PDB file of C-alpha atoms in Angstrom:
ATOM      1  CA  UNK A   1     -29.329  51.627   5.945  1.00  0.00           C
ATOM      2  CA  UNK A   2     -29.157  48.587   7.279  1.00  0.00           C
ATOM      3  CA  UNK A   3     -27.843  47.831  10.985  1.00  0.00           C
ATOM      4  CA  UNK A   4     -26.938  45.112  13.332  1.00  0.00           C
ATOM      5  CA  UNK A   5     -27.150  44.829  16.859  1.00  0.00           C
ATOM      6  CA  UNK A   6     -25.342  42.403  19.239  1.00  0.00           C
ATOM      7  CA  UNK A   7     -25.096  42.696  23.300  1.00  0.00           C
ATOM      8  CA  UNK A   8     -24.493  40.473  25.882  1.00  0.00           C
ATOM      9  CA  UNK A   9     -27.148  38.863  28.211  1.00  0.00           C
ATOM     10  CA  UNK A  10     -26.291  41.652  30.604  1.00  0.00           C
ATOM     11  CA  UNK A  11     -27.051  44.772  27.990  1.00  0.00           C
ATOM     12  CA  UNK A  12     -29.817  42.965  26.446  1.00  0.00           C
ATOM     13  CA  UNK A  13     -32.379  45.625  27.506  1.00  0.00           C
ATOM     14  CA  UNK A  14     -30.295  48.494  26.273  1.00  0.00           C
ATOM     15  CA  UNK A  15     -29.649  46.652  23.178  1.00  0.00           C
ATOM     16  CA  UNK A  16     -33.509  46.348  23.113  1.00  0.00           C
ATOM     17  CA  UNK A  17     -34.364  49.612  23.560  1.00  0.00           C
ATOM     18  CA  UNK A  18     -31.962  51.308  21.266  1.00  0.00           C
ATOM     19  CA  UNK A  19     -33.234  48.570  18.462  1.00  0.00           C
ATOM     20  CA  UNK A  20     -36.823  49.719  18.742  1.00  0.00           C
ATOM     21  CA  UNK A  21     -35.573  53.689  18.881  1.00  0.00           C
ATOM     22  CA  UNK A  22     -33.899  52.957  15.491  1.00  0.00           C
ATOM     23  CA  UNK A  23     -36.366  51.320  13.842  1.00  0.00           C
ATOM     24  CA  UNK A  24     -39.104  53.934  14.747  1.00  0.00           C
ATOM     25  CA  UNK A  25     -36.296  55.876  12.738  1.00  0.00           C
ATOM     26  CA  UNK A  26     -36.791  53.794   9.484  1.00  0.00           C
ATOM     27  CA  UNK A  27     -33.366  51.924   9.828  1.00  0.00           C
ATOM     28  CA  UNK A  28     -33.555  48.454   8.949  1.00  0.00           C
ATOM     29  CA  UNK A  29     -32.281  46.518  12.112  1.00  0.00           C
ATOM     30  CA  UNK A  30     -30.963  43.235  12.818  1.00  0.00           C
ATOM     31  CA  UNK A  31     -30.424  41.174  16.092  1.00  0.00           C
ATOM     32  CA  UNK A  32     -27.377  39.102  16.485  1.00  0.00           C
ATOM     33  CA  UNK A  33     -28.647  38.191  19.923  1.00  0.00           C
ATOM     34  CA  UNK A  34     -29.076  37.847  23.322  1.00  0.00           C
ATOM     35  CA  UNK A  35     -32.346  37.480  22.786  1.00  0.00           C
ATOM     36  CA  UNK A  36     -33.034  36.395  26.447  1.00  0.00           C
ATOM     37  CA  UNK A  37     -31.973  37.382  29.731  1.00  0.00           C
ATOM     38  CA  UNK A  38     -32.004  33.799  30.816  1.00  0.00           C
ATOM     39  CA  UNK A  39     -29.851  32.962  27.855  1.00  0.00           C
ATOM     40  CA  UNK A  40     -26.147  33.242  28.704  1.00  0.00           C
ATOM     41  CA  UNK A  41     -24.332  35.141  25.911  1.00  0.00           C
ATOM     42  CA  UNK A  42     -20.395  35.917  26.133  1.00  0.00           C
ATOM     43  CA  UNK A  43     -20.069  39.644  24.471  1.00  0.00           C
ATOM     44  CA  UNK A  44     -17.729  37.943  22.059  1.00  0.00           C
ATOM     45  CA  UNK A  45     -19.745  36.368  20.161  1.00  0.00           C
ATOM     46  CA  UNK A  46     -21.946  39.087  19.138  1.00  0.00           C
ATOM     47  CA  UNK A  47     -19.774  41.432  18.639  1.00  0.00           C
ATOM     48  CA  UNK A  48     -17.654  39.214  16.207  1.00  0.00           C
ATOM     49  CA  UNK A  49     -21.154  38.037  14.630  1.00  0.00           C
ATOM     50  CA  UNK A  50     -22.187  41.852  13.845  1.00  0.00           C
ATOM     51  CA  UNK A  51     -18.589  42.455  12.660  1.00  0.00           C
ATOM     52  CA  UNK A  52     -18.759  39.353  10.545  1.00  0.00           C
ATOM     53  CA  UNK A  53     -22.100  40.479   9.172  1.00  0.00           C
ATOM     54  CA  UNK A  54     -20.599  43.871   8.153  1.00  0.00           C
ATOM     55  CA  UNK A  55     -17.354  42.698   6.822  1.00  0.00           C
ATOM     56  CA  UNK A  56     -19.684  40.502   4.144  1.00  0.00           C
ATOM     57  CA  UNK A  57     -22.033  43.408   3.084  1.00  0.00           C
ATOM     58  CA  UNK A  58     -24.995  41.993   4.793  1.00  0.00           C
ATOM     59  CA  UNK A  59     -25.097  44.847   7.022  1.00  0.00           C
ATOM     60  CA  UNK A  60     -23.911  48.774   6.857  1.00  0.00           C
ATOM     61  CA  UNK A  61     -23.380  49.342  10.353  1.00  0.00           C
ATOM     62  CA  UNK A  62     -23.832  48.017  13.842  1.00  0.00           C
ATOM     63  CA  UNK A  63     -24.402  49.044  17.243  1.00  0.00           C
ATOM     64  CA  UNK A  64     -23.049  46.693  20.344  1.00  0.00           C
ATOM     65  CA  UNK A  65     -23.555  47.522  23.918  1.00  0.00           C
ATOM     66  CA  UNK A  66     -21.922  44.878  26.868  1.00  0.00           C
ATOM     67  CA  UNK A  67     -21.685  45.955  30.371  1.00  0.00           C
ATOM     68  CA  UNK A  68     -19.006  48.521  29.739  1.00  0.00           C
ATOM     69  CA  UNK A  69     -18.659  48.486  25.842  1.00  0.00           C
ATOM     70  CA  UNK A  70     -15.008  47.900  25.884  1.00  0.00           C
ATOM     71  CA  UNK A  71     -14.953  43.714  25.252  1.00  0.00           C
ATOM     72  CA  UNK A  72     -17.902  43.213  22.666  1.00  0.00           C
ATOM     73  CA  UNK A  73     -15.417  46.184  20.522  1.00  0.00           C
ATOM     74  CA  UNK A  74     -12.733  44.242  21.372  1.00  0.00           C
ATOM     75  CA  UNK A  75     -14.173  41.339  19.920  1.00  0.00           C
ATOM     76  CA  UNK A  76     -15.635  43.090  16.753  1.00  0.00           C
ATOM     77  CA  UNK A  77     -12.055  44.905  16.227  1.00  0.00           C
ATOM     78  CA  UNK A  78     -10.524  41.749  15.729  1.00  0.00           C
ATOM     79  CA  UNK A  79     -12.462  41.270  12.764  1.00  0.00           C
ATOM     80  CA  UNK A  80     -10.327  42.953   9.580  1.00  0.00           C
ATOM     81  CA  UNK A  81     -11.106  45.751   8.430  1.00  0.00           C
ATOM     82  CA  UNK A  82     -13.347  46.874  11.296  1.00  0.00           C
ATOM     83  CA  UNK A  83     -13.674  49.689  12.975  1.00  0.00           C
ATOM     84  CA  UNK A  84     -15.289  49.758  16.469  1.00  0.00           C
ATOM     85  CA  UNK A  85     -15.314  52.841  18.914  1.00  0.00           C
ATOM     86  CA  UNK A  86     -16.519  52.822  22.709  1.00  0.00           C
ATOM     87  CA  UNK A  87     -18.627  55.963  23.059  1.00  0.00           C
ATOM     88  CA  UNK A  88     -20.226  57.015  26.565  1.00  0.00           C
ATOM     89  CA  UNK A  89     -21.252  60.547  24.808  1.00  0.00           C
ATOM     90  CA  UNK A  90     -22.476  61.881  21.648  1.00  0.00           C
ATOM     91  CA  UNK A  91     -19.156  63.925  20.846  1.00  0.00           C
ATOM     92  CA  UNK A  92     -17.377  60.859  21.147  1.00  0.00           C
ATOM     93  CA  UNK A  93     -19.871  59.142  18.508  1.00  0.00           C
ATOM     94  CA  UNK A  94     -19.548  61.436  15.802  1.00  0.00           C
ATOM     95  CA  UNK A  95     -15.564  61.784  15.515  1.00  0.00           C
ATOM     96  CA  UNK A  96     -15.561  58.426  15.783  1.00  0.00           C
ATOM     97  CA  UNK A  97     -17.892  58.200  12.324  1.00  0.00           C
ATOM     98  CA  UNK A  98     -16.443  61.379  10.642  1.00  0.00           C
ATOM     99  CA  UNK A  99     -12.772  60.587  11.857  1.00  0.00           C
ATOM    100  CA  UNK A 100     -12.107  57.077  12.484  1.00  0.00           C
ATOM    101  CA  UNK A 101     -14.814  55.723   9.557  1.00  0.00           C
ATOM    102  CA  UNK A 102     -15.781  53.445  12.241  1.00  0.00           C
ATOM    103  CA  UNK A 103     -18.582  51.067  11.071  1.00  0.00           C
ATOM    104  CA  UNK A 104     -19.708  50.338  14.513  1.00  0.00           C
ATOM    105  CA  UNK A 105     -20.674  51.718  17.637  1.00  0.00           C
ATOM    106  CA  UNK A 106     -20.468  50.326  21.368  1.00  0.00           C
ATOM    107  CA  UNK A 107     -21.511  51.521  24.384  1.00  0.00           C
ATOM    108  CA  UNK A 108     -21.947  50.254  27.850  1.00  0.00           C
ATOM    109  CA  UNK A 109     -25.502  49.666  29.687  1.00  0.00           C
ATOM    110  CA  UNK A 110     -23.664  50.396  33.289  1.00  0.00           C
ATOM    111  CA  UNK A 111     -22.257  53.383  32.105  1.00  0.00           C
ATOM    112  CA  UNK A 112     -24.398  55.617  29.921  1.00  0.00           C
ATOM    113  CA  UNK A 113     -28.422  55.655  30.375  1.00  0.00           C
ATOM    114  CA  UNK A 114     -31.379  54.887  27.905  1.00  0.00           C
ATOM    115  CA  UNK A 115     -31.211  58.918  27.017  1.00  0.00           C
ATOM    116  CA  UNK A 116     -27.776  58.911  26.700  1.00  0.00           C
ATOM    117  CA  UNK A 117     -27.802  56.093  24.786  1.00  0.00           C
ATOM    118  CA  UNK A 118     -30.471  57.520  22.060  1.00  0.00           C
ATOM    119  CA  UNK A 119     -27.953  60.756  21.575  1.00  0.00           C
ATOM    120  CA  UNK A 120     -25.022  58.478  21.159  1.00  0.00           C
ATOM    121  CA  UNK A 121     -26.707  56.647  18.340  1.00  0.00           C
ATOM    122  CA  UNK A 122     -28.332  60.030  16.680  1.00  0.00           C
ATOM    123  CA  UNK A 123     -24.610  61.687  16.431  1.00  0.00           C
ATOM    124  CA  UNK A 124     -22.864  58.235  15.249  1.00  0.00           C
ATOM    125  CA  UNK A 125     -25.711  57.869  12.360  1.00  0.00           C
ATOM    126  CA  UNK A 126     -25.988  61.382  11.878  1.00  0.00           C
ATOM    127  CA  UNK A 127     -22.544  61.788  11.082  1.00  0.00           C
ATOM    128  CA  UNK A 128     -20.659  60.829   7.750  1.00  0.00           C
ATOM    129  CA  UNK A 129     -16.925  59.931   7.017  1.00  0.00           C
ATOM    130  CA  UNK A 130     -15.209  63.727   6.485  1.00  0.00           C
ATOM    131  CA  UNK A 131     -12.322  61.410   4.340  1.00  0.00           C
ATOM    132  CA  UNK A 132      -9.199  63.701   3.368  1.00  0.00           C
ATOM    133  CA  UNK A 133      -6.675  63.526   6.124  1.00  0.00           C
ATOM    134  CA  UNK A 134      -8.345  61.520   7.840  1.00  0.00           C
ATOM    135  CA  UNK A 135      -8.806  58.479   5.152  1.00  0.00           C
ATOM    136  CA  UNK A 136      -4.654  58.366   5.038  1.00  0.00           C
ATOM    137  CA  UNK A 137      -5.159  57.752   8.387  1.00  0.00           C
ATOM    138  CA  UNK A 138      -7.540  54.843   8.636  1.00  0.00           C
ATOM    139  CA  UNK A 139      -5.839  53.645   5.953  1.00  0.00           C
ATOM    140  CA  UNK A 140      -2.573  53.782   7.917  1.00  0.00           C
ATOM    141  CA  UNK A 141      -4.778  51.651  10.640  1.00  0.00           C
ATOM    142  CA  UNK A 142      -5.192  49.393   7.870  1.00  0.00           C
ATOM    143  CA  UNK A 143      -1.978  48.944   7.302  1.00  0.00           C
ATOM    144  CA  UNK A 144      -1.086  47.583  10.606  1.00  0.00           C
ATOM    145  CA  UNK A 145      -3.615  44.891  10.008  1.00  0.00           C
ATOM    146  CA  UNK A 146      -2.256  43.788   6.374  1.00  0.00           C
ATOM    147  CA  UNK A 147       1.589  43.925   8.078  1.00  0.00           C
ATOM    148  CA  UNK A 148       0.420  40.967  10.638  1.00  0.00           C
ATOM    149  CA  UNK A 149      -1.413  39.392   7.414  1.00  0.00           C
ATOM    150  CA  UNK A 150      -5.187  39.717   8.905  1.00  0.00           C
ATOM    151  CA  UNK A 151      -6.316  42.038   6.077  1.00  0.00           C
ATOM    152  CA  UNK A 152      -7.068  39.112   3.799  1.00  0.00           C
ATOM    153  CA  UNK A 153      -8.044  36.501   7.088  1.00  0.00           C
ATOM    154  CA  UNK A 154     -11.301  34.594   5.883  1.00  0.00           C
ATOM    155  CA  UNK A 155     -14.528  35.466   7.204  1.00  0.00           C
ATOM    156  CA  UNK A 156     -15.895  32.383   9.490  1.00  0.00           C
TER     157      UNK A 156
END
């Protein structure tokens, strides 16, 4: 499997630490950046460049961390046909995979620890998509997208 990871200049090290953690796994990683502390990066653009990445094939899955999590999703939600969950716990992780289908991951480097962090990744990549009632309803999730007409919205 192959996975991206974007962050912020402010979750760089978390991003960092959780990339290494991964690939000790065997995963195939990716950096979308920050790539320095002293380099500036608004959460946006990471988390729409891992979403980007995914919604093209060049990637499986990602994993995005910003201060709190909650505007690098934002960003990568935006992107159709992704699926990005906020996870401070492990529990959280894994409905959001076997549930929700979600292709990515977020998390926050001022809320959860470098522990934490490391059992929110094992239960999102440990867990697979349980489909059945649960497909009709990302699909219905879907549907909201193709009703505003972003399903089909080019990939930049």
């Amino acid at each position: 499997m192959k996975i991206g990871f974007g962050s912020d200049h402010a979750a760089l090290g978390l991003k960092n630490v959780l990339l290494d953690y991964l690939k000790e796994k065997g995963y195939e990683c990716v950096d979308f950046g920050a790539y320095s502390p002293e380099e500036k990066v608004d959460y946006p653009v990471p988390g729409r460049a891992v979403a980007e990445a995914i919604r093209r094939g060049d990637i499986d899955k990602g994993v995005l961390v910003c201060g709190t999590g909650v505007g690098i999703s934002l960003a990568a939600n935006k992107v159709p046909g992704i699926r990005a969950g906020v996870c401070s716990e492990p529990f959280t992780a894994k409905m959001i995979a076997e549930h929700n289908n979600c292709q990515i991951v977020a998390m926050g480097e001022r809320v959860v620890g470098v522990e934490l962090a490391k059992m929110i990744v094992d239960a999102f990549f440990g867990a697979e998509f349980q489909g059945g009632r649960h497909a009709r309803r990302v699909g219905l999730i879907g549907k909201v997208e193709e009703d505003y007409g972003y399903a089909d919205a080019p990939v930049r």
